[in-house]
Short mmCIF file of C-alpha atoms in Angstrom, two decimals:
data_model
loop_
_atom_site.label_atom_id
_atom_site.label_comp_id
_atom_site.label_asym_id
_atom_site.label_seq_id
_atom_site.Cartn_x
_atom_site.Cartn_y
_atom_site.Cartn_z
CA MET U 16 19.80 -78.07 -95.87
CA LYS U 17 20.17 -78.36 -92.15
CA LYS U 18 17.78 -75.96 -90.45
CA ILE U 19 17.84 -73.55 -87.02
CA THR U 20 14.32 -73.69 -84.57
CA LEU U 21 14.66 -71.26 -81.73
CA ILE U 22 11.68 -72.69 -79.12
CA SER U 23 10.01 -70.55 -76.76
CA PHE U 24 8.39 -64.86 -63.44
CA CYS U 25 8.58 -65.61 -59.63
CA PHE U 26 5.75 -63.11 -59.96
CA VAL U 27 5.19 -60.68 -56.79
CA ALA U 28 4.51 -64.57 -55.76
CA LEU U 29 2.05 -64.33 -53.15
CA ILE U 30 0.75 -67.60 -55.12
CA THR U 31 3.27 -69.40 -53.86
CA ALA U 32 4.29 -71.88 -50.61
CA GLY U 33 7.50 -71.37 -48.86
CA LEU U 34 10.34 -69.51 -50.93
CA LEU U 35 13.03 -71.63 -50.28
CA SER U 36 10.59 -74.89 -50.64
CA GLY U 37 12.18 -76.83 -53.72
CA ASN U 38 14.70 -79.36 -53.50
CA GLY U 39 17.28 -77.01 -56.00
CA LEU U 40 20.83 -75.35 -54.48
CA PHE U 41 18.71 -72.78 -52.05
CA ASN U 42 16.77 -75.93 -50.39
CA SER U 43 19.03 -78.52 -50.69
CA ILE U 44 22.40 -77.32 -49.61
CA ASN U 45 22.55 -78.76 -46.34
CA LYS U 46 21.79 -81.88 -47.30
CA LYS U 47 23.28 -82.34 -50.76
CA LYS U 48 26.21 -81.81 -51.49
CA ILE U 49 26.72 -80.18 -54.74
CA ILE U 50 28.91 -81.91 -57.63
CA ILE U 51 31.01 -79.99 -59.55
CA ASN U 52 33.35 -81.02 -61.80
CA LYS U 53 36.39 -79.82 -61.63
CA SER U 54 38.09 -80.86 -64.63
CA LYS U 55 39.11 -78.92 -67.83
CA LYS U 56 39.82 -75.38 -65.94
CA THR U 57 39.73 -72.78 -68.63
CA ASP U 58 39.75 -68.92 -68.50
CA SER U 59 35.79 -68.08 -68.47
CA GLU U 60 36.55 -64.01 -69.66
CA GLN U 61 38.51 -65.72 -72.61
CA PHE U 62 35.81 -68.18 -73.55
CA LEU U 63 33.23 -65.42 -73.96
CA LYS U 64 34.73 -63.86 -76.34
CA SER U 65 36.57 -66.85 -78.00
CA LYS U 66 34.64 -68.80 -80.59
CA PRO U 67 35.61 -72.22 -82.48
CA LYS U 68 36.00 -72.16 -85.89
CA ASP U 69 33.20 -72.50 -88.32
CA SER U 70 30.89 -72.20 -85.40
CA ILE U 71 27.77 -69.76 -84.47
CA SER U 72 27.41 -68.22 -81.12
CA ILE U 73 23.73 -68.18 -79.62
CA ILE U 74 22.55 -66.39 -76.59
CA GLY U 75 19.32 -67.06 -74.59
CA VAL U 76 17.96 -65.83 -71.81
CA GLY U 77 14.63 -65.91 -69.41
CA ASP U 78 11.86 -63.43 -68.45
CA MET U 79 12.32 -59.93 -69.20
CA MET U 80 9.82 -57.16 -68.74
CA LEU U 81 12.21 -53.91 -67.65
CA GLY U 82 9.10 -52.06 -66.19
CA THR U 83 5.09 -51.18 -66.27
CA ASN U 84 2.94 -47.91 -66.98
CA PHE U 85 -0.12 -49.59 -65.16
CA PRO U 86 -1.12 -49.55 -63.05
CA SER U 87 0.85 -46.44 -63.15
CA GLU U 88 4.07 -45.22 -63.80
CA SER U 89 5.81 -45.45 -60.47
CA TYR U 90 6.33 -49.08 -61.72
CA LEU U 91 8.48 -47.92 -63.96
CA PRO U 92 12.38 -47.44 -63.19
CA PRO U 93 13.77 -43.33 -62.50
CA GLU U 94 15.31 -41.58 -65.12
CA ASP U 95 18.81 -42.40 -63.98
CA GLY U 96 18.39 -46.31 -64.86
CA LYS U 97 15.63 -46.23 -67.65
CA ASN U 98 17.14 -49.35 -69.11
CA ILE U 99 17.83 -51.86 -66.37
CA LEU U 100 19.45 -54.14 -69.71
CA THR U 101 22.53 -51.59 -69.83
CA PRO U 102 24.96 -53.45 -67.03
CA VAL U 103 24.25 -56.55 -69.63
CA LYS U 104 24.66 -54.47 -72.79
CA SER U 105 28.25 -55.88 -73.51
CA ILE U 106 27.60 -59.78 -73.50
CA ILE U 107 24.01 -59.98 -74.67
CA GLU U 108 25.54 -58.44 -77.78
CA ASP U 109 28.44 -60.58 -78.52
CA ALA U 110 26.57 -63.35 -80.21
CA ASP U 111 25.35 -63.87 -83.35
CA ILE U 112 21.64 -64.24 -81.98
CA SER U 113 20.49 -63.48 -78.95
CA PHE U 114 17.33 -64.17 -77.49
CA GLY U 115 14.93 -63.50 -74.46
CA ASN U 116 11.06 -63.59 -73.27
CA LEU U 117 8.95 -60.24 -73.84
CA GLU U 118 6.95 -61.05 -71.32
CA GLY U 119 4.08 -57.98 -71.08
CA ALA U 120 2.66 -56.15 -73.75
CA ILE U 121 4.35 -52.81 -75.64
CA LEU U 122 1.91 -50.01 -75.04
CA SER U 123 2.19 -46.19 -74.31
CA GLY U 124 -1.82 -45.52 -74.76
CA SER U 125 -3.88 -46.90 -71.70
CA GLY U 126 -5.53 -50.11 -73.72
CA LYS U 127 -7.77 -52.16 -71.78
CA ALA U 128 -6.39 -54.55 -68.70
CA LYS U 129 -7.75 -57.80 -68.76
CA THR U 130 -10.18 -58.39 -65.77
CA CYS U 131 -8.73 -60.50 -62.99
CA SER U 132 -11.19 -62.59 -60.91
CA ASN U 133 -8.69 -62.65 -58.02
CA PRO U 134 -6.33 -59.33 -58.09
CA ALA U 135 -3.92 -60.97 -55.25
CA VAL U 136 -2.44 -63.43 -58.01
CA CYS U 137 -3.25 -61.04 -61.13
CA TYR U 138 -1.07 -58.65 -62.79
CA ALA U 139 -0.80 -56.96 -65.76
CA PHE U 140 2.25 -55.71 -67.60
CA LYS U 141 2.84 -52.80 -70.47
CA MET U 142 6.15 -51.44 -71.31
CA PRO U 143 6.08 -47.72 -72.94
CA ASP U 144 6.52 -47.60 -76.48
CA HIS U 145 9.89 -46.23 -76.68
CA TYR U 146 11.14 -49.42 -74.58
CA VAL U 147 11.58 -51.32 -77.50
CA ASN U 148 14.56 -49.99 -78.03
CA TYR U 149 16.11 -50.90 -74.63
CA PHE U 150 15.64 -54.51 -76.17
CA LYS U 151 17.57 -53.36 -79.40
CA GLU U 152 20.35 -51.00 -77.98
CA ALA U 153 20.79 -54.55 -75.73
CA GLY U 154 21.64 -56.59 -79.05
CA PHE U 155 18.82 -58.71 -78.82
CA ASP U 156 17.81 -60.29 -82.41
CA VAL U 157 14.92 -62.14 -81.40
CA LEU U 158 11.96 -62.25 -78.51
CA SER U 159 9.49 -64.87 -77.53
CA ILE U 160 6.08 -62.79 -77.18
CA ALA U 161 4.89 -66.65 -76.34
CA ASN U 162 3.60 -66.17 -72.70
CA ASN U 163 0.62 -65.29 -69.97
CA HIS U 164 1.03 -61.65 -70.35
CA VAL U 165 1.31 -60.97 -74.46
CA SER U 166 -2.85 -60.41 -73.73
CA ASP U 167 -2.70 -58.36 -70.97
CA PHE U 168 -4.06 -55.45 -72.91
CA GLY U 169 -6.47 -57.00 -75.29
CA ASP U 170 -5.75 -57.00 -79.17
CA ILE U 171 -4.35 -53.27 -79.00
CA GLY U 172 -1.74 -54.53 -76.76
CA LYS U 173 -0.60 -57.62 -79.17
CA LYS U 174 -1.10 -55.61 -81.93
CA ASN U 175 1.22 -52.45 -80.63
CA THR U 176 3.59 -55.12 -79.62
CA ALA U 177 3.75 -56.50 -82.85
CA LYS U 178 4.06 -53.18 -84.67
CA MET U 179 6.69 -52.13 -82.17
CA LEU U 180 8.72 -54.55 -82.61
CA LYS U 181 8.34 -54.57 -86.13
CA ASN U 182 9.70 -51.18 -86.71
CA ALA U 183 12.20 -51.81 -84.58
CA GLY U 184 13.86 -54.65 -86.23
CA ILE U 185 13.31 -57.17 -83.62
CA ASN U 186 12.31 -60.83 -84.90
CA PHE U 187 9.57 -62.51 -82.74
CA ALA U 188 6.59 -65.56 -82.74
CA GLY U 189 4.31 -67.02 -80.74
CA LEU U 190 0.60 -65.57 -81.15
CA LEU U 191 -1.26 -67.81 -83.41
CA GLU U 192 -1.29 -64.40 -86.04
CA TYR U 193 2.52 -65.06 -85.71
CA PRO U 194 3.46 -68.81 -85.15
CA PHE U 195 7.03 -68.81 -86.44
CA THR U 196 9.44 -66.19 -87.84
CA THR U 197 12.47 -66.60 -90.39
CA PHE U 198 15.04 -64.77 -90.45
CA GLU U 199 19.00 -64.09 -92.10
CA LYS U 200 21.88 -63.19 -90.74
CA ASP U 201 25.77 -63.12 -92.19
CA GLY U 202 24.59 -66.01 -94.32
CA VAL U 203 23.17 -67.95 -92.19
CA LYS U 204 19.05 -68.56 -92.41
CA TYR U 205 17.36 -69.32 -88.92
CA GLY U 206 13.38 -70.01 -88.36
CA PHE U 207 12.18 -69.55 -84.74
CA CYS U 208 8.72 -70.51 -83.12
CA ALA U 209 7.62 -70.18 -79.61
CA PHE U 210 4.85 -72.02 -78.06
CA ALA U 211 2.57 -71.47 -74.40
CA PRO U 212 -0.50 -72.96 -72.88
CA ASN U 213 -2.15 -69.43 -73.01
CA ASN U 214 -5.30 -68.14 -75.27
CA GLY U 215 -4.20 -66.51 -78.36
CA THR U 216 -0.86 -68.13 -78.00
CA VAL U 217 0.51 -71.13 -80.17
CA ASP U 218 -0.28 -74.13 -77.98
CA ILE U 219 2.62 -75.68 -75.99
CA ASN U 220 -0.28 -78.99 -75.25
CA ASP U 221 -0.69 -79.10 -79.49
CA SER U 222 2.01 -81.36 -80.21
CA GLU U 223 1.07 -82.07 -83.57
CA ASN U 224 1.02 -78.54 -84.38
CA ALA U 225 4.27 -77.95 -83.44
CA ILE U 226 6.00 -81.05 -84.63
CA LYS U 227 4.32 -79.41 -88.18
CA ILE U 228 5.84 -76.25 -87.79
CA VAL U 229 9.17 -77.43 -86.38
CA LYS U 230 9.49 -79.33 -89.76
CA LYS U 231 8.36 -76.69 -92.11
CA LEU U 232 11.09 -74.11 -90.50
CA ASN U 233 13.97 -77.21 -90.37
CA SER U 234 13.24 -77.48 -94.47
CA ILE U 235 13.85 -74.08 -95.36
CA CYS U 236 16.24 -72.92 -92.41
CA ASP U 237 19.79 -73.97 -91.60
CA ILE U 238 18.90 -73.31 -87.77
CA VAL U 239 15.57 -73.68 -85.70
CA ILE U 240 14.93 -72.46 -82.52
CA VAL U 241 12.49 -72.87 -80.76
CA SER U 242 11.30 -71.16 -77.34
CA PHE U 243 8.36 -72.32 -74.77
CA HIS U 244 6.79 -70.85 -71.88
CA GLY U 245 5.70 -73.55 -70.12
CA GLY U 246 5.84 -75.39 -66.95
CA ALA U 247 4.32 -74.67 -63.38
CA GLU U 248 5.90 -71.75 -61.38
CA GLY U 249 6.56 -70.58 -58.34
CA SER U 250 9.80 -71.15 -56.09
CA SER U 251 9.29 -74.49 -55.13
CA ARG U 252 9.13 -75.33 -58.99
CA SER U 253 12.54 -75.79 -59.82
CA HIS U 254 12.38 -79.67 -60.91
CA ILE U 255 11.30 -81.21 -64.12
CA THR U 256 8.51 -83.51 -63.28
CA ARG U 257 8.36 -85.58 -66.99
CA GLU U 258 5.12 -84.93 -66.13
CA ASP U 259 1.90 -82.05 -67.64
CA GLU U 260 2.30 -79.22 -65.10
CA LEU U 261 -0.82 -77.91 -63.51
CA PHE U 262 -0.46 -74.27 -61.72
CA LEU U 263 -3.76 -72.64 -61.08
CA GLY U 264 -6.02 -74.96 -62.65
CA GLU U 265 -3.98 -74.57 -66.24
CA ASN U 266 -2.44 -77.36 -68.09
CA ARG U 267 1.12 -75.57 -68.44
CA GLY U 268 2.37 -79.02 -70.59
CA ASN U 269 5.42 -81.36 -70.44
CA PRO U 270 8.77 -79.17 -71.02
CA TYR U 271 10.90 -82.36 -71.08
CA LYS U 272 8.21 -84.29 -73.15
CA PHE U 273 8.22 -81.34 -75.27
CA ALA U 274 11.83 -80.02 -75.90
CA ARG U 275 12.59 -83.51 -77.14
CA THR U 276 9.52 -83.77 -79.32
CA VAL U 277 10.74 -80.57 -80.96
CA ILE U 278 14.36 -82.00 -81.37
CA ASP U 279 12.65 -85.32 -83.53
CA ALA U 280 11.16 -83.07 -85.70
CA GLY U 281 13.94 -80.98 -86.21
CA ALA U 282 14.80 -78.78 -83.42
CA ASP U 283 18.15 -77.89 -82.70
CA ILE U 284 17.74 -75.27 -79.77
CA VAL U 285 15.36 -75.10 -77.36
CA PHE U 286 14.62 -72.39 -74.64
CA GLY U 287 12.91 -72.82 -71.75
CA HIS U 288 10.90 -69.95 -69.99
CA GLY U 289 7.67 -69.60 -67.28
CA PRO U 290 8.45 -71.04 -64.11
CA HIS U 291 10.15 -67.96 -62.58
CA VAL U 292 13.09 -70.21 -61.49
CA THR U 293 15.72 -71.33 -63.06
CA ARG U 294 15.37 -75.17 -63.94
CA ALA U 295 18.20 -77.96 -65.39
CA VAL U 296 20.48 -77.74 -68.66
CA ASP U 297 20.49 -80.75 -70.89
CA ILE U 298 21.70 -82.10 -74.48
CA TYR U 299 19.18 -84.91 -76.29
CA LYS U 300 20.29 -85.75 -79.82
CA GLY U 301 23.23 -83.64 -79.69
CA LYS U 302 20.62 -80.24 -79.17
CA PHE U 303 20.83 -77.52 -75.91
CA ILE U 304 17.81 -77.52 -73.50
CA ALA U 305 17.51 -74.97 -71.12
CA TYR U 306 13.85 -75.85 -69.21
CA SER U 307 14.07 -72.90 -67.54
CA MET U 308 15.90 -69.52 -67.40
CA GLY U 309 13.69 -67.88 -64.79
CA ASN U 310 13.31 -64.49 -64.30
CA PHE U 311 16.51 -61.85 -65.72
CA ALA U 312 15.09 -58.44 -66.50
CA THR U 313 12.19 -57.97 -64.43
CA TYR U 314 11.77 -54.69 -62.88
CA GLY U 315 9.45 -54.80 -59.55
CA ARG U 316 6.04 -56.07 -59.07
CA PHE U 317 7.68 -59.49 -58.72
CA ASN U 318 9.71 -61.65 -56.64
CA LEU U 319 13.10 -61.85 -56.64
CA LYS U 320 13.97 -63.08 -53.57
CA GLY U 321 16.13 -66.38 -53.04
CA ILE U 322 16.28 -68.49 -56.67
CA CYS U 323 13.63 -65.80 -57.56
CA GLY U 324 15.91 -63.50 -58.25
CA ILE U 325 18.78 -65.43 -59.89
CA ALA U 326 19.16 -66.09 -63.45
CA PRO U 327 21.48 -67.51 -66.02
CA ILE U 328 22.79 -66.01 -69.39
CA ILE U 329 23.64 -69.21 -71.22
CA LYS U 330 25.78 -68.67 -74.71
CA LEU U 331 25.65 -71.60 -76.72
CA PHE U 332 27.62 -72.36 -79.62
CA VAL U 333 26.91 -74.17 -82.35
CA ASN U 334 27.96 -75.90 -85.61
CA LYS U 335 26.04 -75.09 -89.05
CA LYS U 336 24.23 -78.05 -88.60
CA GLY U 337 22.95 -76.88 -85.06
CA GLU U 338 24.79 -79.22 -83.49
CA PHE U 339 25.59 -78.14 -79.86
CA LEU U 340 29.73 -77.56 -79.32
CA SER U 341 30.47 -75.79 -76.21
CA GLY U 342 28.72 -73.01 -74.15
CA LYS U 343 29.03 -71.10 -71.07
CA ILE U 344 26.73 -69.87 -68.24
CA VAL U 345 27.21 -66.20 -67.05
CA SER U 346 25.37 -65.81 -63.25
CA THR U 347 23.33 -62.77 -62.77
CA LYS U 348 21.05 -61.24 -59.91
CA GLN U 349 18.29 -58.90 -59.43
CA ILE U 350 18.19 -56.54 -56.43
CA GLY U 351 15.60 -54.06 -55.13
CA GLU U 352 13.39 -53.38 -57.77
CA GLY U 353 14.73 -55.60 -60.35
CA GLY U 354 17.18 -55.55 -63.20
CA PRO U 355 20.57 -57.55 -63.88
CA ILE U 356 23.62 -57.38 -62.99
CA ILE U 357 26.89 -60.16 -62.53
CA ASP U 358 26.56 -62.27 -59.94
CA GLU U 359 30.11 -63.34 -58.30
CA GLU U 360 28.69 -65.54 -56.24
CA GLN U 361 27.68 -67.43 -59.57
CA LEU U 362 25.02 -68.83 -57.57
CA VAL U 363 22.78 -70.05 -60.41
CA LEU U 364 24.94 -71.55 -61.81
CA LYS U 365 25.59 -73.53 -58.57
CA GLU U 366 21.68 -74.10 -58.63
CA ILE U 367 21.84 -75.42 -62.51
CA ILE U 368 24.71 -77.54 -61.51
CA ASN U 369 22.91 -79.41 -58.95
CA LEU U 370 19.31 -79.57 -60.19
CA THR U 371 21.15 -81.35 -63.89
CA LYS U 372 22.51 -83.85 -61.54
CA LEU U 373 19.29 -84.43 -59.84
CA ASP U 374 16.64 -83.80 -62.60
CA VAL U 375 18.94 -85.46 -65.40
CA PRO U 376 21.32 -87.44 -64.39
CA GLU U 377 21.41 -89.70 -67.44
CA SER U 378 22.31 -86.40 -69.54
CA GLN U 379 25.35 -86.36 -71.58
CA ILE U 380 25.89 -82.87 -70.43
CA VAL U 381 28.69 -81.38 -68.54
CA VAL U 382 28.81 -78.23 -66.56
CA GLU U 383 31.89 -76.75 -65.04
CA GLN U 384 32.21 -74.80 -62.16
CA ASN U 385 33.63 -72.09 -63.97
CA GLY U 386 30.21 -71.87 -66.31
CA LEU U 387 31.50 -73.91 -69.08
CA ILE U 388 28.99 -76.63 -70.52
CA HIS U 389 29.81 -79.55 -72.61
CA LYS U 390 29.00 -83.12 -73.34
#
């Protein structure tokens, strides 16, 4: 039986040099013409609601931190806009499975914040306990907790995060205590695992272990989704390098190699995040890869200027073997303190088209100007 695996912030980026310094859309638009395939015109709204026969629809988004009550509750959204996911709820919930990266702990209690040697480049996030309901209400089925903020409030924060997600019925993985999970929905058995380079998470740089986990899930599940939190971060890090990426002295993995390694082991979809900017998309052996899905729903404490404030909702259709059939990119943006809204200018779509052609020109994937994805 073929199985399924899920693979698993421009911070207020005082640490990144040059907000528009990458070679993506915002830097290269006047230097290199963006090539957009104009064939196969299709009504994008109709596509979002349509579903190929015998297919499974899966949505992936990037980093989510809905507001933090640390260092004070002033970093939480105002009462009239508490659930910042509401503007995109109708899209997120319209899929068989919806995934995102939970960037931070869920903890109403005080806990003990991590110690930072340089507070100017260090942030700690914890969302109040009831915020877990916002993810559930928006339609999320599975979340990655493998990232550099899950341990912001130590073991207390990690344990409470796991407890709140369990109580809400949201699947998750990515900690050493929770390396993977399996769940069933509508007769399909899913496997999900998540990786990161951070203490207490399942190591993105341990290929042998990643292969072992994915092979296990592939042997018992229909579809395997893998999430990774990897790659250097900041507004100048839009490109995949196909090499190990270092950031603040930490090896944050080789996303290009990692994605191929887990697909070779049996993964069906690879969803990447971590750089806090959007990166290219790809197809390898008929399986879909998103190298980074950017800042999707990040309230306050984040730099949301330029490319740091745009992100995709990626909706995929796969067959029951996990093979990519087609997809759709919905462009979102965050303005002010943050929270995703639909971007009529489709800036992130244009960015993805450009980056994909620059970084994986040999890929079979085609992204249309209306957001449709196909081989």
